[in-house]
mmCIF file of C-alpha atoms in Angstrom:
data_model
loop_
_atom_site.group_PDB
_atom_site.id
_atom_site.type_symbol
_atom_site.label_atom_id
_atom_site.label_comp_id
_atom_site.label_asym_id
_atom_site.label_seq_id
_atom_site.Cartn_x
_atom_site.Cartn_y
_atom_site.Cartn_z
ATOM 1 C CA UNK A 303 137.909 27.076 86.751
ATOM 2 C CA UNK A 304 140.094 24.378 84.918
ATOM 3 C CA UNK A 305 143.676 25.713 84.968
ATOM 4 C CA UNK A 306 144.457 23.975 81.452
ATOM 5 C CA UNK A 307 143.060 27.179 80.128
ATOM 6 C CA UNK A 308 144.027 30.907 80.101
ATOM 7 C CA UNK A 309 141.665 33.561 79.407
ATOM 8 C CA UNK A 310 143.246 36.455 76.302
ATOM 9 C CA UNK A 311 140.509 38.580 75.535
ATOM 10 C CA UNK A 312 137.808 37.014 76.732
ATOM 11 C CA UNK A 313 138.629 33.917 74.629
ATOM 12 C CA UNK A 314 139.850 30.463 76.580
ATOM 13 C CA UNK A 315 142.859 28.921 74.914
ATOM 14 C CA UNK A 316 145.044 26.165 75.881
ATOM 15 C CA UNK A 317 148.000 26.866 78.014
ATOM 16 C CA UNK A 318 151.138 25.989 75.881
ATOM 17 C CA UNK A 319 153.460 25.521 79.001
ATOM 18 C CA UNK A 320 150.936 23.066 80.336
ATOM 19 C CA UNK A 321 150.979 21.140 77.022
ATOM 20 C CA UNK A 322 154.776 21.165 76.704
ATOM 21 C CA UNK A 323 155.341 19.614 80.222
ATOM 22 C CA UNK A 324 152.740 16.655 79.328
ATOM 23 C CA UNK A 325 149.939 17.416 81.601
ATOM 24 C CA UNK A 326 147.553 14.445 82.259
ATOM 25 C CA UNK A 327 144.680 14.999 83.582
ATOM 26 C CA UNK A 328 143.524 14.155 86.970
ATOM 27 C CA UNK A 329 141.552 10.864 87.034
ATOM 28 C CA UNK A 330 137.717 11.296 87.945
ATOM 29 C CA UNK A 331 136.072 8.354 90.090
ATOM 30 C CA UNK A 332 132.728 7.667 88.420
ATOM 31 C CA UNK A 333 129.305 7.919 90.267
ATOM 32 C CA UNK A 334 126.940 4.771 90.203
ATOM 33 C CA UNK A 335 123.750 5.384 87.906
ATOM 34 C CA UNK A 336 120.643 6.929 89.676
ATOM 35 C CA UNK A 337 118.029 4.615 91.194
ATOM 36 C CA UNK A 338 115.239 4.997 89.271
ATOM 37 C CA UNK A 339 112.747 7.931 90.310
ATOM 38 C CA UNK A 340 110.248 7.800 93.107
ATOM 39 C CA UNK A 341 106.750 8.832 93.466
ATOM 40 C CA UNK A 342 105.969 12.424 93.218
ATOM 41 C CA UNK A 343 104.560 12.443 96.720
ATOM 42 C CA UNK A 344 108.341 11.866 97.735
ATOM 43 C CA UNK A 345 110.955 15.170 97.382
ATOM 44 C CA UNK A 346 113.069 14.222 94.794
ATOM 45 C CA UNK A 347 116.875 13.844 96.286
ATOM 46 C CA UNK A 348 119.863 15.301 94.774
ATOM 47 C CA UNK A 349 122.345 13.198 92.997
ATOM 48 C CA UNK A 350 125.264 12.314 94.964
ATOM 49 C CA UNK A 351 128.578 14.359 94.448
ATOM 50 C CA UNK A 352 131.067 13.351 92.386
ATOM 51 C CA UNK A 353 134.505 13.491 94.198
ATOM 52 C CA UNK A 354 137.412 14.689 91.858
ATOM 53 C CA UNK A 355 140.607 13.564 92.373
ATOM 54 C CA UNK A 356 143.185 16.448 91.880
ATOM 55 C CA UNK A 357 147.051 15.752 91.442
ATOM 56 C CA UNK A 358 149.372 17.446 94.368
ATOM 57 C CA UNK A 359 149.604 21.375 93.141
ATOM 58 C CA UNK A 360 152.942 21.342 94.110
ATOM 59 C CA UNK A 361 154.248 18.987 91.941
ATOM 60 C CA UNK A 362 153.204 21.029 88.956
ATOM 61 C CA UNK A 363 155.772 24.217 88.416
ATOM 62 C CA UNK A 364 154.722 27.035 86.795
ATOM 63 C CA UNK A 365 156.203 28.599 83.798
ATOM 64 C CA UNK A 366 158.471 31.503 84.604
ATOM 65 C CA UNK A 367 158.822 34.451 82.331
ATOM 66 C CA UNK A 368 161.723 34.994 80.692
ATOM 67 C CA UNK A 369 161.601 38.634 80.511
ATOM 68 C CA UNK A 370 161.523 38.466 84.417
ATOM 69 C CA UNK A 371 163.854 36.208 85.207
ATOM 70 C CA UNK A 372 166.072 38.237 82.996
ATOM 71 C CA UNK A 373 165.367 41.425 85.211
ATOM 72 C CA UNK A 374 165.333 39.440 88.215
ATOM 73 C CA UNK A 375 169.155 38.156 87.658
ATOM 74 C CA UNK A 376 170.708 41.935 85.991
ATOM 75 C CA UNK A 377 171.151 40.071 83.037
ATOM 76 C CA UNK A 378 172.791 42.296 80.163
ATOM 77 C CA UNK A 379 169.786 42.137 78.339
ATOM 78 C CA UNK A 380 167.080 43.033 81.036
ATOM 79 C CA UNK A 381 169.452 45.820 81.610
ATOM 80 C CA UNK A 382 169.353 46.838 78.258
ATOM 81 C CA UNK A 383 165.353 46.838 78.544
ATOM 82 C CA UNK A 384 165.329 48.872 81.524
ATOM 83 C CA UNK A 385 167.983 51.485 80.161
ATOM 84 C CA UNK A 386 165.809 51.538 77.091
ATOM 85 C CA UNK A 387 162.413 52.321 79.580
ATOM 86 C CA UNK A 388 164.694 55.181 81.164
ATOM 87 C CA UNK A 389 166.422 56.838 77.528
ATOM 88 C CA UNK A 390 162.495 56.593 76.418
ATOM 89 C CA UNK A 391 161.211 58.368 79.710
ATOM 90 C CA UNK A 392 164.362 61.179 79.153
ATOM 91 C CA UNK A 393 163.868 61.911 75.700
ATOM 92 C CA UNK A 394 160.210 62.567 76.470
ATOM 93 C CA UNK A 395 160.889 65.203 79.312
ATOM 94 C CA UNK A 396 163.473 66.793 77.249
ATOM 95 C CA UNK A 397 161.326 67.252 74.541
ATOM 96 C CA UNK A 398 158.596 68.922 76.468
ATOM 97 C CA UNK A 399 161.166 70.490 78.777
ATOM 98 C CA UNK A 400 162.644 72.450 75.335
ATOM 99 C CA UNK A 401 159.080 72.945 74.479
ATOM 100 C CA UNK A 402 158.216 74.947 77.244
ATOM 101 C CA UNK A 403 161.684 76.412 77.230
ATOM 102 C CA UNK A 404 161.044 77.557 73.727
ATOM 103 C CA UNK A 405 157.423 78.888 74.224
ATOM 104 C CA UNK A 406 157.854 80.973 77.219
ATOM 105 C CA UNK A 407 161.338 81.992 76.646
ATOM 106 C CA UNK A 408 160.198 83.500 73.233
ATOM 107 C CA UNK A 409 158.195 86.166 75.405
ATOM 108 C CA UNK A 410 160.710 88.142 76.705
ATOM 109 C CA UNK A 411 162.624 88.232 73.286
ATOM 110 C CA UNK A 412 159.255 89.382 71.760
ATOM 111 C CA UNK A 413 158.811 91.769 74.056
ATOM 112 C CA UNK A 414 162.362 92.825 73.420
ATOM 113 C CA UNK A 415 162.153 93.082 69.747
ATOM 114 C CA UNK A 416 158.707 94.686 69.664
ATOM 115 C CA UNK A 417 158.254 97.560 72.096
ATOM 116 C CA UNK A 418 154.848 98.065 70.779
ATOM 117 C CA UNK A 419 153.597 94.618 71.422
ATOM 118 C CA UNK A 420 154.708 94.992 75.078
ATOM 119 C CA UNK A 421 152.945 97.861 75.704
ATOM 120 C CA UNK A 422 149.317 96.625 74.223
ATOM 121 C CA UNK A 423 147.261 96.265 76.974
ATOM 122 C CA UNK A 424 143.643 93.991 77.787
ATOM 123 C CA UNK A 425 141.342 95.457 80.452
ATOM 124 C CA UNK A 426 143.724 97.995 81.748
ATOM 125 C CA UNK A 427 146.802 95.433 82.377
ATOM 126 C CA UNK A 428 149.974 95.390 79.944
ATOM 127 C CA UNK A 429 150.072 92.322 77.938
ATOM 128 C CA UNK A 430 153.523 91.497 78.854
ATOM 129 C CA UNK A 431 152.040 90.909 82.581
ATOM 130 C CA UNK A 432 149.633 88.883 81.642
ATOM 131 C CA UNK A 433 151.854 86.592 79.473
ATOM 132 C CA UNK A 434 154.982 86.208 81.919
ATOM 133 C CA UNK A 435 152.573 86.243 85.156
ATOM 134 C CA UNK A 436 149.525 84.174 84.268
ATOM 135 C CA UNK A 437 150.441 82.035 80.990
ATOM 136 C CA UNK A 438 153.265 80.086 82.740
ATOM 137 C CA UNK A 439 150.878 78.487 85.359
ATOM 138 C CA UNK A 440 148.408 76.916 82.856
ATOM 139 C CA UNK A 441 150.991 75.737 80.429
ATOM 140 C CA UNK A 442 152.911 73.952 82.678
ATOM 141 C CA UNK A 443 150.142 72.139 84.619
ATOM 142 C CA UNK A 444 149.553 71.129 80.740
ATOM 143 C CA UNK A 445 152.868 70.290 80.300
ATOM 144 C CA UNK A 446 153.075 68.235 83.620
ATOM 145 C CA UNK A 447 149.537 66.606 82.950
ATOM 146 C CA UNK A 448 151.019 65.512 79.401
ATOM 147 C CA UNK A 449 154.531 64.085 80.059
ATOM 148 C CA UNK A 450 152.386 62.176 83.146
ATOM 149 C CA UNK A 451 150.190 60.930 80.715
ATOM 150 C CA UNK A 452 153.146 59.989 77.952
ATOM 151 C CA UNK A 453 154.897 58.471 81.085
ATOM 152 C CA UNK A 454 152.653 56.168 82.074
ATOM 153 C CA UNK A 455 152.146 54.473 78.572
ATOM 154 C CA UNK A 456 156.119 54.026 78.197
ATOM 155 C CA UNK A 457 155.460 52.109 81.434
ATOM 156 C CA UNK A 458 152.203 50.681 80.436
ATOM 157 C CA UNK A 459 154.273 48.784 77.287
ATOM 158 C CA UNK A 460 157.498 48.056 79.155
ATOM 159 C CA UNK A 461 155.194 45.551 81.926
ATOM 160 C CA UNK A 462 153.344 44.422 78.346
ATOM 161 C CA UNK A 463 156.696 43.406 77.214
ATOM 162 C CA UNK A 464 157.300 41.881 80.017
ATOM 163 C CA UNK A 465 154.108 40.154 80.487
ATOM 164 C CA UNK A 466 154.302 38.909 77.198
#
């Protein structure tokens, strides 16, 4: 694959660091023309190869990222990207942290404040062991499964920053 080109959604485009460092192209030895064909009662042979002549790879260097070298070295401003990653992966298990704080800490209050709801009962158990016993589990697998889920794009578009 020629390395002039990058690939961004399935489309080729030219690489700009390659055209800002004035990339020639390797020079290509031409092939003599083909004798001319023989009989049919001969196999036909393949044309010869054509050797390419590549320049040393190591003389080329390769564009570094900014982003990276700027996380690489601590600057102040990869720091402020990474502390930015962090507040955005806090304020996200805060938020479901109060959630769940709020949802089964109401329980107990409602039981509290309603006597009657905490004595209802479904298929012979009370209500109030149902919600404090069983409900928890579910909702915070949920919970977990979520803020996983929320985590990993707030990851996902940190690298895409950096990548980009």
């Amino acid at each position: 694959m020629n390395e002039d080109f990058r690939f961004a959604g399935g489309f080729g485009e030219r690489d700009p660091a390659l055209q800002k460092s004035g990339h020639v192209p390797a020079p290509v030895e031409s092939i003599p023309p083909a004798p001319p064909a023989e009989p049919a009662s001969q196999p036909a042979k393949p044309p010869k190869r054509q050797r390419v002549v590549l320049a040393d790879p190591r003389s080329r260097s390769r564009p570094v990222l900014r982003a990276r070298v700027e996380l690489e070295e601590q600057t102040s401003w990869g720091e402020a990207l990474i502390k930015d990653l962090v507040k955005r992966q806090l304020r996200t298990a805060v938020l479901l942290g109060l959630v769940m704080l709020v949802l089964l800490g109401s329980l107990p209050l409602a039981f509290y404040f309603s006597p009657t709801f905490a004595q209802l009962k479904v298929i012979g158990i009370p209500l109030a062991w149902l919600l404090l016993g069983v409900l928890p589990f579910p909702l915070l697998l949920v919970a977990g499964l979520v803020h996983n889920r929320l985590a990993e794009a707030h990851e996902r578009e940190f690298v895409d920053l950096i990548d980009n």
